[in-house]
mmCIF file of C-alpha atoms in Angstrom:
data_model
loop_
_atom_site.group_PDB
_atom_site.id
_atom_site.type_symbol
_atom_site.label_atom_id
_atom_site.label_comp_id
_atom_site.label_asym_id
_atom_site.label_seq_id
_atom_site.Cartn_x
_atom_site.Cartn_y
_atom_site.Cartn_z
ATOM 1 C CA UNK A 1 0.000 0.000 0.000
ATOM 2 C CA UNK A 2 1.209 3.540 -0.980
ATOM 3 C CA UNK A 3 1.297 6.411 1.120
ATOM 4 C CA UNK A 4 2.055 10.135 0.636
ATOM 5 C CA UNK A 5 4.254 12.617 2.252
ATOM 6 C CA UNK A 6 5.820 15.355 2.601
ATOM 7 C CA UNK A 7 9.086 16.774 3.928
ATOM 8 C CA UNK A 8 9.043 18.853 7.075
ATOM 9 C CA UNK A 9 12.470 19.601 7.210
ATOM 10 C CA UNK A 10 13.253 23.311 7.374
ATOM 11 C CA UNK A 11 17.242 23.365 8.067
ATOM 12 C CA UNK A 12 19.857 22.473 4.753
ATOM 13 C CA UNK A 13 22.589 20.368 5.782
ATOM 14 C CA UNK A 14 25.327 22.081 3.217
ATOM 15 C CA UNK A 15 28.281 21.014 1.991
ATOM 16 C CA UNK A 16 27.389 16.973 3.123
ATOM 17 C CA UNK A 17 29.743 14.333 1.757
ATOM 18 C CA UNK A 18 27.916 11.369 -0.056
ATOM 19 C CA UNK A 19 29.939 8.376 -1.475
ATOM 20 C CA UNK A 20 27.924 6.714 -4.117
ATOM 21 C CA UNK A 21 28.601 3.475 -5.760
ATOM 22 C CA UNK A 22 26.824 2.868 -8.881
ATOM 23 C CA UNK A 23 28.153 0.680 -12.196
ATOM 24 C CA UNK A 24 25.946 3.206 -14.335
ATOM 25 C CA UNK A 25 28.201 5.690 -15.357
ATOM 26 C CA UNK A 26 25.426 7.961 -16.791
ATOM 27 C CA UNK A 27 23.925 7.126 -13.066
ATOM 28 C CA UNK A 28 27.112 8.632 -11.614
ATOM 29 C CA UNK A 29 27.059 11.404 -13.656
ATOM 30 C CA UNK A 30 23.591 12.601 -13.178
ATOM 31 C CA UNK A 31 23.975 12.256 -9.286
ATOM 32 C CA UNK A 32 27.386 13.868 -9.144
ATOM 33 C CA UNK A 33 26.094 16.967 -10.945
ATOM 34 C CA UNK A 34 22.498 17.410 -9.052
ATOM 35 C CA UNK A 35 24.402 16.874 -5.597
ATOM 36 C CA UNK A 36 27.414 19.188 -6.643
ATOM 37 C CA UNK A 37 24.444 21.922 -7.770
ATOM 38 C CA UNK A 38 22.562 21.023 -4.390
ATOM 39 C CA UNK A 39 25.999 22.147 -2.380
ATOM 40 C CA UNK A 40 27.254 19.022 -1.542
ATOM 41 C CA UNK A 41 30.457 16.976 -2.325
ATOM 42 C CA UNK A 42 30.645 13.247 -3.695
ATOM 43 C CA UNK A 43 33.051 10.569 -4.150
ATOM 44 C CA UNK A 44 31.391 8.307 -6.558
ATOM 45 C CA UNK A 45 33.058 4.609 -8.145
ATOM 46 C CA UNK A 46 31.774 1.846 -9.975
ATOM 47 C CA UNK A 47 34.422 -0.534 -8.148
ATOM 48 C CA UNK A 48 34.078 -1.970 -4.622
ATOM 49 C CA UNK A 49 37.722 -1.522 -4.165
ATOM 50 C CA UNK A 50 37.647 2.087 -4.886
ATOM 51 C CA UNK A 51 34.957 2.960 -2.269
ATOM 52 C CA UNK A 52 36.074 0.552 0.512
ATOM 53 C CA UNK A 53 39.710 2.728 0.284
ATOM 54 C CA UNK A 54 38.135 5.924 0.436
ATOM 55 C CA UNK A 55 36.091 4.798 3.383
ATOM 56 C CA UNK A 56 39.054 3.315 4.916
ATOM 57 C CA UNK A 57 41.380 6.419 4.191
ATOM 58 C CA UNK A 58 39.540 9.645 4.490
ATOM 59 C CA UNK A 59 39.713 12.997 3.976
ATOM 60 C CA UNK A 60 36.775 13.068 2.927
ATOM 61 C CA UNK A 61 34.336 11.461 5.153
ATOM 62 C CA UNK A 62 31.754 9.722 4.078
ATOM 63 C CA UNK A 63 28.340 11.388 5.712
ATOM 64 C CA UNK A 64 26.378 9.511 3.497
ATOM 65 C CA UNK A 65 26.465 6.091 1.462
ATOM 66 C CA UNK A 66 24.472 5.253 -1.669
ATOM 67 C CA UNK A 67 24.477 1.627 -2.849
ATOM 68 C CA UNK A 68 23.017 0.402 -5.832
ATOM 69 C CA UNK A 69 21.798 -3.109 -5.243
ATOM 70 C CA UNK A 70 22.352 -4.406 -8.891
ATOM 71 C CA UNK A 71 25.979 -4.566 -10.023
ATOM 72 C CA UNK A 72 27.484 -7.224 -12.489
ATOM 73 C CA UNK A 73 31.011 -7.463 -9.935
ATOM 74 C CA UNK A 74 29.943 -6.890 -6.435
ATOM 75 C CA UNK A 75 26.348 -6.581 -5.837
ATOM 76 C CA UNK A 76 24.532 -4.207 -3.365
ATOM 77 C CA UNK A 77 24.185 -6.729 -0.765
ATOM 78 C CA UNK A 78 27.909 -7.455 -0.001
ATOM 79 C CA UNK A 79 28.734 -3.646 -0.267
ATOM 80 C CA UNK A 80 25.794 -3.144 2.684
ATOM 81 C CA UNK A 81 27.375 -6.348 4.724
ATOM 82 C CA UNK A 82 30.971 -5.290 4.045
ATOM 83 C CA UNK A 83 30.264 -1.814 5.790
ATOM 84 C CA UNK A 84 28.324 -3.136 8.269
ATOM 85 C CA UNK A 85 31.356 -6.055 9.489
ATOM 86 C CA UNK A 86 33.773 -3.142 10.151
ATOM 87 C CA UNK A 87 32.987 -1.548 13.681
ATOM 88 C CA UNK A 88 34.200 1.762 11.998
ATOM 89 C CA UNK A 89 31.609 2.240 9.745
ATOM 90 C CA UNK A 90 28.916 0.398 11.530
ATOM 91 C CA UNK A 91 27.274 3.746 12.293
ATOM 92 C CA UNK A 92 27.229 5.138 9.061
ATOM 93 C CA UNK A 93 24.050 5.856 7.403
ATOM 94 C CA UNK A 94 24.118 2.602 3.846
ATOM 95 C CA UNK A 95 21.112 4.166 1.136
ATOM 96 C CA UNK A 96 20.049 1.480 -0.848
ATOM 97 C CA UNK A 97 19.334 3.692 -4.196
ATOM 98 C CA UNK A 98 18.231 1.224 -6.768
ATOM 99 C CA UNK A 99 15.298 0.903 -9.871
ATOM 100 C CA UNK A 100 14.361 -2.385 -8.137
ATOM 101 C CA UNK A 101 11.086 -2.398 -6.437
ATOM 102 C CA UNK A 102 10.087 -5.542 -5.083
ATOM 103 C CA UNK A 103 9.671 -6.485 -2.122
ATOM 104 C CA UNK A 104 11.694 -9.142 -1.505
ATOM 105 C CA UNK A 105 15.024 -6.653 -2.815
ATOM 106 C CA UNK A 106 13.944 -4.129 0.008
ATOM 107 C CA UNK A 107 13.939 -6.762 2.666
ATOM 108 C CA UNK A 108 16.880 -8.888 1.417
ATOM 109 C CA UNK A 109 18.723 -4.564 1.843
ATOM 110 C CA UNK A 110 17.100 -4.444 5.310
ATOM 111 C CA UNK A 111 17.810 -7.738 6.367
ATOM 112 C CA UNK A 112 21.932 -7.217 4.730
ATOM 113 C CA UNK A 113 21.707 -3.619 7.538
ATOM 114 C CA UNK A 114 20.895 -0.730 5.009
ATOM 115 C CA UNK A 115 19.485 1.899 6.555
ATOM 116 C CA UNK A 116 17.015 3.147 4.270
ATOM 117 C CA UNK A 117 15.796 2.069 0.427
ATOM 118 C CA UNK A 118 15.578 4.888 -1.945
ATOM 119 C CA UNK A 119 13.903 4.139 -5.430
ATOM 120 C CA UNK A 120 15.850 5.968 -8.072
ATOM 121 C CA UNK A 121 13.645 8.570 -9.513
ATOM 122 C CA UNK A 122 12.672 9.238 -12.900
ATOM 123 C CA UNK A 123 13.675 13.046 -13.016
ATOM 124 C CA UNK A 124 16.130 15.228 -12.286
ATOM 125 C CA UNK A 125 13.663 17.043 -9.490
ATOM 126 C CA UNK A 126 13.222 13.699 -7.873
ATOM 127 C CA UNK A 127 16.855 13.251 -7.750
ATOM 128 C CA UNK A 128 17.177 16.782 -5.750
ATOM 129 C CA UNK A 129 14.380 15.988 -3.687
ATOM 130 C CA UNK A 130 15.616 12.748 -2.377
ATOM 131 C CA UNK A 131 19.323 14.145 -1.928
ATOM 132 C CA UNK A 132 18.106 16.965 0.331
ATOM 133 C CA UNK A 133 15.988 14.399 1.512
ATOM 134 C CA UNK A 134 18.685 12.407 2.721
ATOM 135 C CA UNK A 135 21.057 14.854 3.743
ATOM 136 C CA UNK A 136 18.546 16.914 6.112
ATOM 137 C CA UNK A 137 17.768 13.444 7.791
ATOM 138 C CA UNK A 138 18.795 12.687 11.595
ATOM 139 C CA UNK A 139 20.695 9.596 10.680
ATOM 140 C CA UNK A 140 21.852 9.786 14.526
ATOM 141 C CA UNK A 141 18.251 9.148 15.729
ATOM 142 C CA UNK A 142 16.948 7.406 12.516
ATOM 143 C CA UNK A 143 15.841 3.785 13.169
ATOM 144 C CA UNK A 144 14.421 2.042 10.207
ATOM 145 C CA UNK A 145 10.971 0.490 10.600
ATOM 146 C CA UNK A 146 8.351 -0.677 8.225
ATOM 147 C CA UNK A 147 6.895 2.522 7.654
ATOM 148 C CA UNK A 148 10.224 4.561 7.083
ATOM 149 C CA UNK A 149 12.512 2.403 5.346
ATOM 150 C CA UNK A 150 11.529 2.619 1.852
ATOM 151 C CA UNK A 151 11.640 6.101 0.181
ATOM 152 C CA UNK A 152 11.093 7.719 -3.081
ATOM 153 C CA UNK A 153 10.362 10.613 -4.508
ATOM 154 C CA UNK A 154 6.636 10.165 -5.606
ATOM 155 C CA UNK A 155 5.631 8.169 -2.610
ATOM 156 C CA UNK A 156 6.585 6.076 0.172
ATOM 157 C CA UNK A 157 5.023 2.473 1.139
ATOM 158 C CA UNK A 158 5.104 0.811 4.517
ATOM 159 C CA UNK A 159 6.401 -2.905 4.114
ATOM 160 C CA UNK A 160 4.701 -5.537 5.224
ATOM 161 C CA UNK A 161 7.382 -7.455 7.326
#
């Protein structure tokens, strides 16, 4: 079942560093450029390697991590457990951002200890909308539940799990 919203949030987080990890280079592109525009910085890689070094040797740190859940090398789903096996990162906020909308994807990302699945949107507004979104979120008092975990820009649904 679909639900709308709406986002309360009055205060911009500026200058927020997201790490993205997508194997669509077009992908990378368009987010790059609409969080760059938004204010914030990115470090964005289509290799596992690449973003488990810059995690593990910052400047910059990661505020943020996108994952997309459907690579040909490294899927999603080891990326999420990866992070979530090193005590360092444990804390960090792991964005499922994916076209996949089944159900069983969003609780196999849950399950794996993402914090939140974001649909990739369709436009270029839904893009900005979800990045503020994301960045003007309280990922230190965030707890993902059925009604919060899945996101997008059109709608959000509560799961049923």
């Amino acid at each position: 079942r679909f639900q709308y919203f709406y986002i309360s949030k009055t205060k911009i987080v500026e200058n927020a560093c997201i790490f993205y990890i997508d194997d669509d280079q077009d992908d990378i592109g368009i987010f790059c450029d609409c969080a760059t525009r938004l204010g914030h910085r990115t470090v964005a890689t289509s290799a596992a390697d690449a973003l488990f070094k810059s995690l593990k040797y910052p400047p910059p740190k990661a505020d943020i991590v996108l994952v997309d859940l459907n690579m040909p090398s490294v899927d999603g789903i080891e990326i999420i457990e990866r992070i979530r096996a090193n005590p360092e990162w444990n804390s960090l906020p792991v964005i499922v951002h994916s076209t996949a909308n089944d159900n069983h994807s969003i609780v196999r990302c849950r399950t794996a200890g993402a914090t939140m699945y974001v649909r990739k949107p369709d436009t270029y507004s839904g893009l900005s909308r979800i990045i503020n979104y994301l960045v003007n979120t309280d990922w230190a008092t965030f707890q993902p539940q059925s009604h919060n975990f899945y996101f997008s820009a059109e709608q959000r649904r509560e799961l049923n799990i």
